Short mmCIF file of C-alpha atoms in Angstrom, two decimals:
data_model
loop_
_atom_site.label_atom_id
_atom_site.label_comp_id
_atom_site.label_asym_id
_atom_site.label_seq_id
_atom_site.Cartn_x
_atom_site.Cartn_y
_atom_site.Cartn_z
CA MET E 1 0.03 0.01 0.06
CA PRO E 2 1.19 3.40 -0.80
CA ALA E 3 2.69 5.38 2.10
CA GLY E 4 0.42 7.98 3.45
CA ALA E 5 -2.78 5.78 2.97
CA GLY E 6 -5.11 5.64 6.00
CA CYS E 7 -5.19 2.67 8.26
CA ILE E 8 -8.41 0.84 7.67
CA ALA E 9 -8.98 -0.46 11.14
CA THR E 10 -12.18 0.98 13.12
CA LEU E 11 -12.14 2.05 16.64
CA LYS E 12 -13.75 0.14 19.47
CA THR E 13 -14.17 2.68 22.25
CA GLY E 14 -14.30 6.50 22.83
CA ASP E 15 -16.37 9.14 21.27
CA ARG E 16 -15.12 7.98 17.68
CA ALA E 17 -16.00 4.23 18.41
CA GLY E 18 -17.02 2.71 14.93
CA GLU E 19 -14.99 5.09 12.69
CA ARG E 20 -11.92 4.71 10.75
CA CYS E 21 -8.70 5.00 12.81
CA GLY E 22 -7.17 8.02 10.88
CA ARG E 23 -3.58 7.36 11.11
CA ASN E 24 -1.25 6.75 8.34
CA ALA E 25 -0.76 3.08 7.60
CA ARG E 26 2.62 1.40 7.95
CA GLU E 27 4.49 0.96 4.48
CA GLY E 28 3.33 -2.31 2.97
CA SER E 29 0.36 -2.64 4.94
CA ASP E 30 -2.95 -1.31 5.24
CA LYS E 31 -2.94 -0.77 9.07
CA CYS E 32 -1.00 1.36 11.29
CA GLY E 33 1.36 0.20 14.04
CA THR E 34 -1.10 0.25 16.93
CA HIS E 35 -3.71 -1.80 14.76
CA ARG E 36 -0.97 -4.26 12.87
CA HIS E 37 -3.01 -6.93 14.61
CA TRP E 38 -6.59 -5.82 13.91
CA ILE E 39 -8.90 -8.12 12.08
CA ALA E 40 -11.94 -6.91 10.39
CA PRO E 41 -15.11 -7.91 12.05
CA PRO E 42 -17.53 -10.32 10.17
CA PRO E 43 -20.13 -8.66 8.46
CA ARG E 44 -23.64 -8.52 10.48
CA CYS E 45 -26.35 -10.98 9.50
CA ILE E 46 -28.69 -9.60 6.79
CA GLY E 47 -31.22 -11.89 7.86
CA VAL E 48 -34.57 -10.41 9.35
CA ILE E 49 -36.24 -11.90 12.35
CA ARG E 50 -39.74 -11.98 13.36
CA ALA E 51 -40.25 -8.56 14.74
CA GLY E 52 -39.32 -7.05 11.79
CA THR E 53 -35.86 -5.99 12.75
CA GLN E 54 -32.25 -7.05 11.27
CA CYS E 55 -30.63 -10.09 12.93
CA THR E 56 -27.90 -8.88 15.45
CA HIS E 57 -25.54 -12.08 14.92
CA ASN E 58 -22.38 -12.17 12.74
CA GLY E 59 -22.76 -13.41 9.08
CA GLU E 60 -20.52 -16.30 8.39
CA SER E 61 -18.21 -14.45 5.74
CA ALA E 62 -18.41 -12.03 3.17
CA ALA E 63 -19.71 -14.52 0.60
CA VAL E 64 -22.41 -16.06 3.38
CA PRO E 65 -23.56 -12.63 4.69
CA THR E 66 -26.03 -14.73 6.98
CA CYS E 67 -25.73 -16.50 10.37
CA ALA E 68 -26.23 -19.99 10.55
CA ARG E 69 -29.99 -19.69 11.71
CA HIS E 70 -30.68 -17.50 8.77
CA ARG E 71 -28.70 -19.42 6.18
CA GLY E 72 -30.92 -19.74 2.89
CA THR E 73 -33.78 -17.30 4.31
CA ALA E 74 -35.86 -15.31 1.96
CA ARG E 75 -36.30 -12.75 4.50
CA THR E 76 -33.09 -10.75 4.06
CA VAL E 77 -32.55 -6.64 4.40
CA ASP E 78 -31.96 -6.80 0.63
CA ALA E 79 -35.04 -8.57 -0.21
CA LEU E 80 -37.47 -6.52 2.03
CA GLY E 81 -35.49 -3.15 1.75
CA VAL E 82 -37.15 -0.31 3.63
CA ASP E 83 -39.88 -2.31 5.19
CA VAL E 84 -37.16 -3.47 7.96
CA LEU E 85 -37.53 -1.80 11.26
CA ALA E 86 -34.55 -0.43 13.14
CA LEU E 87 -34.55 0.14 16.77
CA PRO E 88 -32.41 2.70 18.25
CA PRO E 89 -28.55 1.30 18.49
CA CYS E 90 -27.10 0.57 22.11
CA SER E 91 -24.77 3.22 23.29
CA ARG E 92 -22.17 0.88 24.06
CA ALA E 93 -19.46 0.91 21.38
CA GLY E 94 -19.67 -1.99 19.03
CA CYS E 95 -22.92 -3.27 20.39
CA ARG E 96 -25.36 -4.37 17.63
CA ARG E 97 -28.40 -4.83 19.77
CA GLY E 98 -31.14 -2.25 19.77
CA ILE E 99 -32.64 -0.60 22.97
CA THR E 100 -35.28 -3.17 24.12
CA ALA E 101 -36.38 -0.92 26.85
CA ALA E 102 -36.45 2.88 27.99
CA ASN E 103 -33.47 3.50 30.12
CA ALA E 104 -31.17 6.56 30.92
CA HIS E 105 -28.10 5.11 29.51
CA ASN E 106 -29.71 3.97 26.12
CA GLU E 107 -28.29 0.69 26.83
CA CYS E 108 -29.69 -2.86 25.45
CA ALA E 109 -31.20 -5.24 27.85
CA HIS E 110 -27.80 -7.16 27.84
CA HIS E 111 -25.44 -4.24 29.00
CA GLN E 112 -28.42 -2.80 31.29
CA LEU E 113 -27.64 -6.09 33.32
CA VAL E 114 -23.83 -5.76 33.13
CA ARG E 115 -24.13 -2.19 34.28
CA ALA E 116 -26.39 -3.24 37.02
CA HIS E 117 -24.01 -6.13 38.21
CA ARG E 118 -21.01 -3.62 37.98
CA GLU E 119 -22.96 -1.42 40.44
CA ARG E 120 -23.83 -3.95 42.65
CA HIS E 121 -20.28 -5.10 43.10
CA GLN E 122 -19.18 -1.58 43.67
CA GLN E 123 -21.79 -1.15 46.25
CA ARG E 124 -20.66 -4.18 48.12
CA VAL E 125 -16.91 -3.23 47.70
CA ALA E 126 -17.81 0.00 49.54
CA LEU E 127 -19.95 -1.88 52.06
CA PHE E 128 -17.08 -4.16 53.23
CA ARG E 129 -14.65 -0.90 53.13
CA LYS E 130 -17.07 0.53 55.50
CA ILE E 131 -17.16 -2.30 57.82
CA HIS E 132 -13.28 -2.78 57.77
CA ASP E 133 -13.03 1.02 58.53
CA ALA E 134 -15.46 0.53 61.39
CA TYR E 135 -13.15 -2.12 63.14
CA ARG E 136 -10.04 0.00 62.34
CA ALA E 137 -11.72 2.99 63.98
CA ILE E 138 -12.29 1.39 67.26
CA ARG E 139 -8.75 0.25 67.55
CA PRO E 140 -6.30 2.00 69.83
CA PRO E 141 -4.07 4.60 67.83
CA LEU E 142 -0.72 3.44 66.64
CA ALA E 143 2.44 5.63 66.50
CA LEU E 144 2.65 7.44 63.42
CA GLY E 145 4.27 5.46 60.53
CA VAL E 146 3.83 2.07 62.50
CA PRO E 147 1.71 -0.30 60.55
CA LEU E 148 -0.42 -3.27 61.88
CA HIS E 149 0.65 -6.50 62.21
CA ALA E 150 -0.13 -8.71 59.37
CA ALA E 151 -2.01 -11.30 61.50
CA ILE E 152 -4.10 -8.65 63.08
CA MET E 153 -5.11 -7.48 59.54
CA ARG E 154 -5.99 -10.70 58.67
CA GLU E 155 -8.39 -11.06 61.92
CA ILE E 156 -9.99 -7.66 61.18
CA GLN E 157 -10.57 -8.90 57.48
CA ARG E 158 -12.12 -12.37 59.15
CA VAL E 159 -14.65 -10.61 61.51
CA SER E 160 -15.32 -7.90 58.70
CA MET E 161 -16.55 -10.57 56.32
CA ARG E 162 -18.54 -12.24 59.10
CA VAL E 163 -20.59 -8.76 59.56
CA PHE E 164 -20.72 -8.15 55.77
CA ARG E 165 -22.32 -11.83 55.33
CA HIS E 166 -24.59 -10.98 58.24
CA LEU E 167 -25.74 -7.74 56.38
CA ILE E 168 -26.19 -9.46 52.78
CA ASP E 169 -27.73 -12.74 54.10
CA PHE E 170 -30.25 -11.36 56.51
CA GLY E 171 -31.15 -8.40 54.50
CA VAL E 172 -30.32 -5.85 57.05
CA GLU E 173 -30.41 -2.03 56.34
CA GLN E 174 -26.58 -1.32 55.76
CA SER E 175 -26.65 1.73 57.83
CA GLU E 176 -23.56 2.82 59.97
CA GLU E 177 -25.65 2.21 63.21
CA ASN E 178 -26.72 -1.39 62.20
CA ILE E 179 -22.60 -2.09 61.41
CA ARG E 180 -21.76 -0.91 64.66
CA VAL E 181 -24.36 -3.01 66.52
CA ILE E 182 -23.37 -6.11 64.45
CA ALA E 183 -19.49 -5.46 64.83
CA ALA E 184 -20.19 -5.81 68.49
CA ILE E 185 -21.65 -9.38 68.06
CA TYR E 186 -18.21 -10.41 66.07
CA PRO E 187 -15.49 -8.85 68.24
CA PRO E 188 -11.84 -9.48 67.03
CA ARG E 189 -9.81 -11.68 69.20
CA ASP E 190 -7.06 -9.97 71.12
CA ASP E 191 -4.16 -8.63 69.35
CA ALA E 192 -1.71 -10.84 71.62
CA VAL E 193 -3.38 -13.92 71.23
CA VAL E 194 -3.47 -13.34 67.09
CA ILE E 195 0.07 -12.61 66.77
CA GLU E 196 1.03 -15.59 69.22
CA GLU E 197 -1.30 -17.97 66.73
CA ASP E 198 0.47 -16.61 63.74
CA ARG E 199 4.02 -17.13 65.32
CA GLU E 200 3.40 -20.60 66.61
CA ARG E 201 1.75 -21.63 63.28
CA HIS E 202 4.94 -20.45 61.11
CA GLU E 203 7.15 -21.96 63.56
CA LEU E 204 5.07 -25.21 63.41
CA TRP E 205 4.82 -25.38 59.54
CA ASN E 206 8.73 -24.81 59.40
CA ARG E 207 9.44 -27.66 61.64
CA LEU E 208 7.25 -29.73 59.64
CA PHE E 209 8.61 -29.13 56.57
CA ASN E 210 12.08 -29.05 57.34
CA GLY E 211 11.66 -32.67 58.47
CA GLY E 212 12.09 -31.81 62.45
CA GLY E 213 8.81 -33.21 63.49
CA ALA E 214 5.72 -31.48 65.18
CA GLY E 215 6.90 -31.38 68.59
CA ALA E 216 5.57 -32.90 71.73
CA ALA E 217 1.63 -32.26 72.77
CA ALA E 218 0.64 -30.84 76.02
CA PRO E 219 -0.10 -33.07 78.69
CA ASN E 220 -3.78 -32.08 79.26
CA THR E 221 -4.46 -32.37 75.54
CA LEU E 222 -7.93 -34.49 75.82
CA ALA E 223 -9.19 -32.07 78.38
CA GLY E 224 -8.17 -29.18 77.09
CA ILE E 225 -9.81 -30.17 73.56
CA ALA E 226 -12.96 -31.48 75.36
CA THR E 227 -13.51 -28.27 77.41
CA SER E 228 -11.62 -25.66 74.70
CA ARG E 229 -13.75 -22.57 73.68
CA GLN E 230 -11.17 -21.75 71.26
CA SER E 231 -10.58 -22.12 67.57
CA VAL E 232 -8.99 -24.69 65.62
CA HIS E 233 -5.86 -22.20 65.51
CA ALA E 234 -5.17 -22.95 69.35
CA SER E 235 -1.48 -24.09 69.99
CA GLU E 236 -2.22 -27.59 71.27
CA VAL E 237 -4.79 -28.14 68.40
CA VAL E 238 -2.09 -27.07 66.03
CA GLN E 239 0.52 -29.22 67.48
CA GLN E 240 -1.93 -32.16 67.44
CA ALA E 241 -2.59 -31.59 63.68
CA ALA E 242 0.92 -31.67 62.96
CA ARG E 243 1.63 -34.87 64.08
CA GLY E 244 -1.50 -36.34 62.41
CA MET E 245 -0.46 -34.51 59.14
CA ASP E 246 3.20 -35.68 59.27
CA PHE E 247 1.66 -39.37 59.48
CA LEU E 248 -0.32 -38.65 56.37
CA LEU E 249 2.30 -36.97 54.33
CA LYS E 250 4.81 -40.07 55.12
CA VAL E 251 1.89 -42.55 53.54
CA LYS E 252 3.58 -44.22 50.64
CA ILE E 253 1.36 -43.53 47.78
CA PRO E 254 1.21 -46.32 44.70
CA SER E 255 1.87 -45.05 41.36
CA GLY E 256 -1.24 -43.22 39.91
CA TRP E 257 -3.07 -43.12 43.33
CA ASP E 258 -2.89 -39.46 43.34
CA ASP E 259 -4.99 -38.80 40.46
CA GLU E 260 -8.29 -36.67 40.83
CA SER E 261 -10.43 -39.17 39.45
CA LYS E 262 -8.77 -41.92 41.62
CA VAL E 263 -9.29 -40.30 44.91
CA LEU E 264 -12.48 -38.05 44.52
CA GLY E 265 -13.94 -40.13 41.68
CA GLU E 266 -13.66 -43.42 44.27
CA LEU E 267 -15.15 -41.23 47.18
CA LYS E 268 -18.07 -39.90 44.87
CA ALA E 269 -18.73 -43.79 44.00
CA LEU E 270 -18.62 -44.48 47.85
CA TRP E 271 -20.95 -41.48 49.11
CA THR E 272 -23.70 -41.54 46.44
CA GLY E 273 -26.87 -39.58 46.43
CA GLN E 274 -27.84 -35.91 45.47
CA GLU E 275 -27.72 -35.12 49.34
CA HIS E 276 -23.99 -35.37 49.07
CA ALA E 277 -23.62 -32.90 46.12
CA ALA E 278 -22.32 -30.12 48.48
CA LEU E 279 -19.63 -32.25 50.24
CA HIS E 280 -18.47 -33.43 46.63
CA ALA E 281 -18.22 -29.81 45.60
CA ASP E 282 -16.56 -28.60 48.48
CA MET E 283 -13.85 -31.52 48.49
CA ARG E 284 -13.29 -30.73 44.55
CA ALA E 285 -12.94 -26.99 45.52
CA TRP E 286 -10.04 -27.75 48.30
CA TRP E 287 -8.39 -30.60 46.08
CA ASN E 288 -8.05 -27.58 43.57
CA GLN E 289 -6.70 -25.21 46.33
CA LYS E 290 -3.12 -24.50 45.36
CA SER E 291 -2.09 -22.64 48.58
CA CYS E 292 -2.99 -23.40 52.12
CA PHE E 293 -0.06 -22.89 54.72
CA THR E 294 2.62 -22.14 52.13
CA THR E 295 2.64 -21.20 48.29
CA ASP E 296 1.58 -23.96 46.04
CA ASP E 297 1.65 -26.62 48.76
CA TYR E 298 -1.52 -28.42 47.57
CA MET E 299 -1.85 -29.47 51.25
CA TYR E 300 -5.41 -30.53 51.29
CA ARG E 301 -4.82 -32.42 48.11
CA LYS E 302 -1.77 -34.29 49.60
CA LEU E 303 -3.29 -35.11 53.22
CA LEU E 304 -6.66 -36.46 51.43
CA THR E 305 -4.67 -38.72 48.99
CA GLY E 306 -2.75 -40.13 52.09
CA LEU E 307 -5.66 -40.59 54.10
CA TRP E 308 -7.71 -42.57 51.46
CA THR E 309 -4.58 -44.58 50.63
CA TYR E 310 -4.62 -45.26 54.43
CA VAL E 311 -8.18 -46.46 54.35
CA LYS E 312 -7.78 -48.52 51.42
CA SER E 313 -4.59 -50.27 52.70
CA GLU E 314 -6.89 -51.86 55.51
CA GLU E 315 -8.62 -54.07 52.87
CA ASN E 316 -7.74 -57.19 54.85
CA ASP E 317 -9.99 -55.81 57.70
CA GLY E 318 -13.34 -54.95 56.71
CA GLU E 319 -14.63 -53.85 59.72
CA ARG E 320 -11.53 -51.61 60.37
CA ARG E 321 -12.26 -50.19 57.19
CA ALA E 322 -16.02 -49.62 57.37
CA GLU E 323 -15.21 -47.70 60.58
CA LEU E 324 -12.43 -45.51 59.03
CA GLU E 325 -14.82 -44.67 55.87
CA LYS E 326 -17.66 -43.88 58.22
CA ARG E 327 -15.53 -41.52 60.51
CA MET E 328 -14.12 -39.92 57.14
CA PHE E 329 -17.42 -39.29 55.70
CA GLN E 330 -18.37 -37.52 59.04
CA GLU E 331 -15.43 -35.71 59.32
CA CYS E 332 -15.49 -34.32 55.53
CA SER E 333 -19.10 -33.46 55.90
CA GLU E 334 -18.51 -31.44 59.01
CA ALA E 335 -15.38 -29.55 57.40
CA VAL E 336 -17.86 -28.00 54.71
CA ARG E 337 -17.53 -24.25 54.84
CA MET E 338 -14.37 -24.40 57.34
CA CYS E 339 -11.35 -22.72 56.48
CA CYS E 340 -8.02 -24.55 55.08
CA GLN E 341 -6.73 -25.42 58.35
CA GLY E 342 -10.22 -26.63 59.77
CA HIS E 343 -10.51 -29.12 56.46
CA THR E 344 -7.05 -30.30 57.13
CA ASN E 345 -7.56 -31.00 60.78
CA ARG E 346 -11.02 -33.00 60.22
CA LEU E 347 -8.75 -35.18 57.75
CA VAL E 348 -6.46 -35.77 60.91
CA ASN E 349 -9.20 -36.70 63.13
CA VAL E 350 -10.17 -39.36 61.29
CA LEU E 351 -6.71 -41.15 62.39
CA SER E 352 -7.91 -40.80 66.02
CA GLY E 353 -8.46 -44.00 67.65
CA PHE E 354 -6.23 -46.03 64.92
CA VAL E 355 -3.21 -44.47 64.66
CA PRO E 356 -1.26 -44.32 68.09
CA GLY E 357 -0.05 -40.57 68.92
CA VAL E 358 -2.89 -39.01 66.79
CA GLU E 359 -5.52 -37.41 68.95
CA ILE E 360 -8.64 -35.56 68.03
CA VAL E 361 -7.77 -31.83 67.02
CA VAL E 362 -10.94 -30.52 66.66
CA PRO E 363 -13.33 -29.67 69.53
CA GLN E 364 -15.52 -32.52 70.21
CA PRO E 365 -17.99 -33.45 73.05
CA LYS E 366 -16.55 -35.66 75.95
CA GLY E 367 -18.87 -38.37 75.02
CA GLU E 368 -17.39 -38.53 71.54
CA ILE E 369 -13.81 -38.49 72.83
CA LEU E 370 -14.55 -41.06 75.41
CA GLN E 371 -16.07 -43.67 72.41
CA GLN E 372 -13.11 -43.24 70.25
CA GLN E 373 -10.42 -43.51 73.05
CA PHE E 374 -12.12 -46.58 74.59
CA ALA E 375 -12.23 -48.13 71.17
CA LEU E 376 -8.40 -48.11 71.08
CA ILE E 377 -8.21 -49.20 74.75
CA GLY E 378 -10.26 -51.84 74.10
CA ALA E 379 -7.91 -53.63 71.53
CA MET E 380 -5.31 -53.59 74.43
CA GLU E 381 -4.85 -57.32 75.13
CA ASN E 382 -3.46 -56.60 78.83
CA LEU E 383 -6.16 -55.85 81.30
CA GLU E 384 -3.74 -53.95 83.46
CA ASP E 385 -2.90 -51.78 80.56
CA ARG E 386 -6.56 -51.13 79.51
CA THR E 387 -7.23 -50.05 83.34
CA ARG E 388 -4.21 -47.87 83.55
CA ARG E 389 -5.05 -46.02 80.20
CA ALA E 390 -8.72 -45.72 80.85
CA ASN E 391 -7.87 -44.01 84.20
CA GLU E 392 -5.43 -41.61 82.54
CA VAL E 393 -8.23 -41.00 79.82
CA ILE E 394 -10.88 -40.41 82.61
CA ALA E 395 -8.50 -38.12 84.78
CA GLU E 396 -7.87 -35.94 81.73
CA LEU E 397 -11.41 -35.26 80.76
CA GLY E 398 -12.41 -34.90 84.55
CA LEU E 399 -15.22 -37.50 84.93
CA THR E 400 -16.70 -37.98 88.08
CA ALA E 401 -16.86 -41.35 89.69
CA GLU E 402 -20.47 -41.78 88.33
CA GLU E 403 -19.47 -40.78 84.90
CA ALA E 404 -16.54 -43.01 84.72
CA ALA E 405 -18.02 -46.12 86.22
CA PRO E 406 -19.94 -47.39 82.99
CA TRP E 407 -16.89 -47.04 80.85
CA LEU E 408 -14.48 -48.92 83.50
CA GLU E 409 -17.02 -51.72 83.31
CA ALA E 410 -17.02 -52.09 79.69
CA ILE E 411 -13.33 -52.63 79.42
CA GLU E 412 -13.13 -55.27 82.25
#
């Protein structure tokens, strides 16, 4: 093309949308440098729809100027001529739809929905920021230039999201007064507790991934868990979880057993029924979760694979495997809507009572802990050992003589 000829590309946005570019084309090309990769849009279908307006779909090509639906039709713009009605065009650049309803922005129905969705999203972002700022406002002032600890920021975001979901899910008026009232229902935890948990968690995972083990558990493990009002992020719980996770990560996985279709597919075949759809969706989502405790660790996937491999390895003991599958279903069901650590702790819970040294890591009623511990005690052959361990469990849980009597009788 001779130098100085205009670029043939058309603009998509701005006040000149739909017009020619206007810049000089590059030598040997019909387009300028900006539009060197521009491809001419396909022609608009010349078919006429039942309403008497031109079809808004693209034609197949310059040789076949109709879409697949109107291929071969006699109702075309050329055939009907001036009888074809024209709707006012949508104000969005490049849109071929006509205005289907009167609106302030002169947009078609599709772009009205797009605008409504964007505005709703912007409103919700503004609401979350307002809640977040409300929590920041009630905090004691910091010295100039001193940032909040990252763990404290995450805690503020956690409680802010709970208030946000409360306002959205229950349709509460999003006034500043309501935000203050609901924020009082979800107070953030003490800064010292949050920072200490964050420090312990990092220290724990550094030891775990560096091969140093998870360390020893506190001596009052069972009692602490049975009466704990803390979350799954408490120190004893994190240490208990690490022991179980260390066990699962060391399970030898046969070749091909870590495939999604192998693990999730077999569990879906085991837990059938439409009522389990939410459970399988949750497990699939966490299976694909790249980062849990560290970047790209795929921790839930690794633990679930190790756990399912361990359960299947009990094929020679049908009763034990059935109990493991039942426990696994219960724990995975209860993990739905939990955080990453809640999900991983629930997987570790399955091992409690089956693997020595692995205890319950998620708070449970005393009755459930007793059942699981006494199931392990009942497998001991020596009566003296059974009695000694039973008394230890009873003492740790703080049972009265009346509460302990039936359990002691069961192991005699």
